[in-house]
XYZ file of C-alpha atoms in Angstrom:
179
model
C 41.186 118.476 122.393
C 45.218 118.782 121.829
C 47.088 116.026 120.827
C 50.446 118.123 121.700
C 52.464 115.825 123.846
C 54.296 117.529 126.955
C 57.641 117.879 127.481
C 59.279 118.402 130.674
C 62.683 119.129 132.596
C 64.714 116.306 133.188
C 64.280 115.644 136.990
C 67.585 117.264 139.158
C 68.451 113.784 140.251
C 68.930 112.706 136.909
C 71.246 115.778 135.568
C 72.905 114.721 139.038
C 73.518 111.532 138.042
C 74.743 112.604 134.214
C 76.920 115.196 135.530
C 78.519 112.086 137.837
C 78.853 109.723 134.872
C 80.594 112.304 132.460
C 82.905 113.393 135.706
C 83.530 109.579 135.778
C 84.365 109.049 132.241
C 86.385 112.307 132.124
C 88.819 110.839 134.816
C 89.212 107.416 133.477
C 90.164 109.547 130.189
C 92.853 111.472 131.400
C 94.149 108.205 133.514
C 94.184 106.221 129.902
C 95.601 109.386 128.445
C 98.320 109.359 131.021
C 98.956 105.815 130.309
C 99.007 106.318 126.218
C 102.165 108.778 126.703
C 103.868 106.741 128.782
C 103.361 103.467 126.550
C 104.553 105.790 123.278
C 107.486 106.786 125.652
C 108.457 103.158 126.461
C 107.842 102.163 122.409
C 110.077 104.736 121.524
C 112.695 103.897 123.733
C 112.296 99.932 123.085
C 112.560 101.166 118.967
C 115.859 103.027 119.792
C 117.298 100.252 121.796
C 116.787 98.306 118.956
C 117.511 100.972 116.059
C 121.109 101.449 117.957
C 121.545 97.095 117.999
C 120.801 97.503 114.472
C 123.394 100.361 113.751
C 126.231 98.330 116.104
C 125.360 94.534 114.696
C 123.866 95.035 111.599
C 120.300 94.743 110.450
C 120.715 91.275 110.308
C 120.937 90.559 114.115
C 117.100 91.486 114.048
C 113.895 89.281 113.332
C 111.449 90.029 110.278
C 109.042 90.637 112.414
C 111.455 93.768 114.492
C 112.500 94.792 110.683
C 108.949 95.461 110.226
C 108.126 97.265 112.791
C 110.591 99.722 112.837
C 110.541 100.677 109.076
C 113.662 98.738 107.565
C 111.817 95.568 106.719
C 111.171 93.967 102.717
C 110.227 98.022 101.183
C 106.628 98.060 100.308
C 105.412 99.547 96.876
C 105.440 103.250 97.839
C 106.536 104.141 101.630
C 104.461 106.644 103.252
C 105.655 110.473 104.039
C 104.641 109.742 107.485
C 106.334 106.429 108.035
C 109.551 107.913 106.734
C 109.052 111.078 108.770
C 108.604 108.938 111.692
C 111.357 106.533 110.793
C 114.318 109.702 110.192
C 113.262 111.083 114.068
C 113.336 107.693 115.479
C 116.854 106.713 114.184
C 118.389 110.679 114.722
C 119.258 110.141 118.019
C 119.545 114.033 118.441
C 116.390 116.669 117.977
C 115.979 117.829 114.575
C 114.798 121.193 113.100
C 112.599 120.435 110.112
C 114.808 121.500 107.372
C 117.531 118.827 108.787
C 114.759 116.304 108.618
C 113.459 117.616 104.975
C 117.631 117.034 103.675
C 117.746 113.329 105.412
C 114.134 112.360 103.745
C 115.694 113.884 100.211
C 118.779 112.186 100.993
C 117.228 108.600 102.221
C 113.579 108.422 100.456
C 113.973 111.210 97.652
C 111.044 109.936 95.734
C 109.222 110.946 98.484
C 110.254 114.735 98.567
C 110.848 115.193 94.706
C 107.088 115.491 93.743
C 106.348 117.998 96.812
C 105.289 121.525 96.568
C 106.766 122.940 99.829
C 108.552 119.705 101.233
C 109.411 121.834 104.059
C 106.113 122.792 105.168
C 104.856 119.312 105.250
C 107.828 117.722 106.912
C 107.081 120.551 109.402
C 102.902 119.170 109.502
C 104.375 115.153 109.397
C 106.790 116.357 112.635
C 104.083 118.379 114.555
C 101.202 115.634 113.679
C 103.838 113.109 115.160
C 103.860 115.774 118.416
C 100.235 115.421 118.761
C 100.057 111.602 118.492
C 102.756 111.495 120.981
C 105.361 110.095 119.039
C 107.246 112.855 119.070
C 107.855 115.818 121.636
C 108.529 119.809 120.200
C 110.553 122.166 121.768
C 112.806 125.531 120.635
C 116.389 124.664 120.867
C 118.998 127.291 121.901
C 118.767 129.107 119.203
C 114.799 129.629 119.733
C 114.014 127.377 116.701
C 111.652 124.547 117.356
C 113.221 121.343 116.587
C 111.853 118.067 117.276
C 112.200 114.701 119.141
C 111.531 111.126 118.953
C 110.017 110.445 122.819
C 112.032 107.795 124.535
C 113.156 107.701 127.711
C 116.844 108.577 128.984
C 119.258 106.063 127.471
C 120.542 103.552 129.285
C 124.685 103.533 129.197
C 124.543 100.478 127.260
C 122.933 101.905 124.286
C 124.796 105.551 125.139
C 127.787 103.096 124.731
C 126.802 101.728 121.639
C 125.587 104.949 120.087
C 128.927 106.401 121.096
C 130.932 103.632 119.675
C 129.156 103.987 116.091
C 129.847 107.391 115.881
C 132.994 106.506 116.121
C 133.094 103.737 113.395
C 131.468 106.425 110.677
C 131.710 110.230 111.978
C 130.487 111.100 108.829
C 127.075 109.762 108.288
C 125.245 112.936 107.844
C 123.079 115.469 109.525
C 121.068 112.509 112.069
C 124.228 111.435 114.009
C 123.906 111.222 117.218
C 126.310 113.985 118.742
């Protein structure tokens, strides 16, 4: 007498109907993947519309709550690597190679950089983590090295204007302006 129990092949049907469900899920992925890049697209160009406001009219034309969210709110304790990384490409207004963004972080958060081994190397893994959250888009410029991008789309000629106009308040603000 066995007291084995049996165990047999899923029925065709069944692997037909799995196969169906994962092909469903797989598409509504991609759609909501689709849709996550273009959201982080329109964030980043609703941030830079207000990041240029901000440069034209002062920080003081924005609420708290705007302050916050784009970095330049009441400091907390200890900013984050990331959150500065992410804050420099946002407000460059120009791509960036990662040794341009490793001398604006010394410049703007150097307690950040000072206690680094390589601060190059993880500005570089800050920039291309921000690539692969879709922050941030990475590309070589025309000198083959791979600089990177805060993702917004084009600029309206509003904030071109404004942009333009700054630059021409304070041509000297460093290695982010917008050229």
């Amino acid at each position: 007498m066995s007291t084995g129990t049996t165990i047999t092949k899923p029925e065709p049907t069944s692997l037909d109907t799995a196969q169906e469900v994962i092909r469903a899920a797989q598409q509504e992925l991609n759609q909501l993947v689709r849709q996550r890049v273009t959201l982080m697209r329109r964030i980043g160009t609703v941030k830079q519309t207000l990041v240029c406001l901000a440069v034209a009219f002062g920080d003081e034309v924005l609420t708290p709550e705007v302050l916050k969210v784009l970095g330049r709110g009441a400091p907390r304790k200890q900013p984050g690597f990331t959150r500065s990384c992410r804050l420099i490409l946002a407000e460059a207004g120009m791509p960036l190679e990662s040794r341009q963004g490793m001398r604006e972080l010394e410049r703007r958060f150097p307690h950040l950089v000072g206690h680094l081994k390589d601060p190059l190397a993880s500005v570089t893994t800050v920039f291309n983590r921000l690539v692969a959250s879709g922050e941030v888009r990475s590309f070589p410029n025309g000198k083959g090295r791979r600089v990177w991008e805060w993702i917004a789309e084009p600029v309206s000629p509003t904030v071109d204007k404004l942009w333009r106009a700054e630059d021409q308040r304070s041509p000297n603000r460093g290695p982010v302006t917008k050229q």
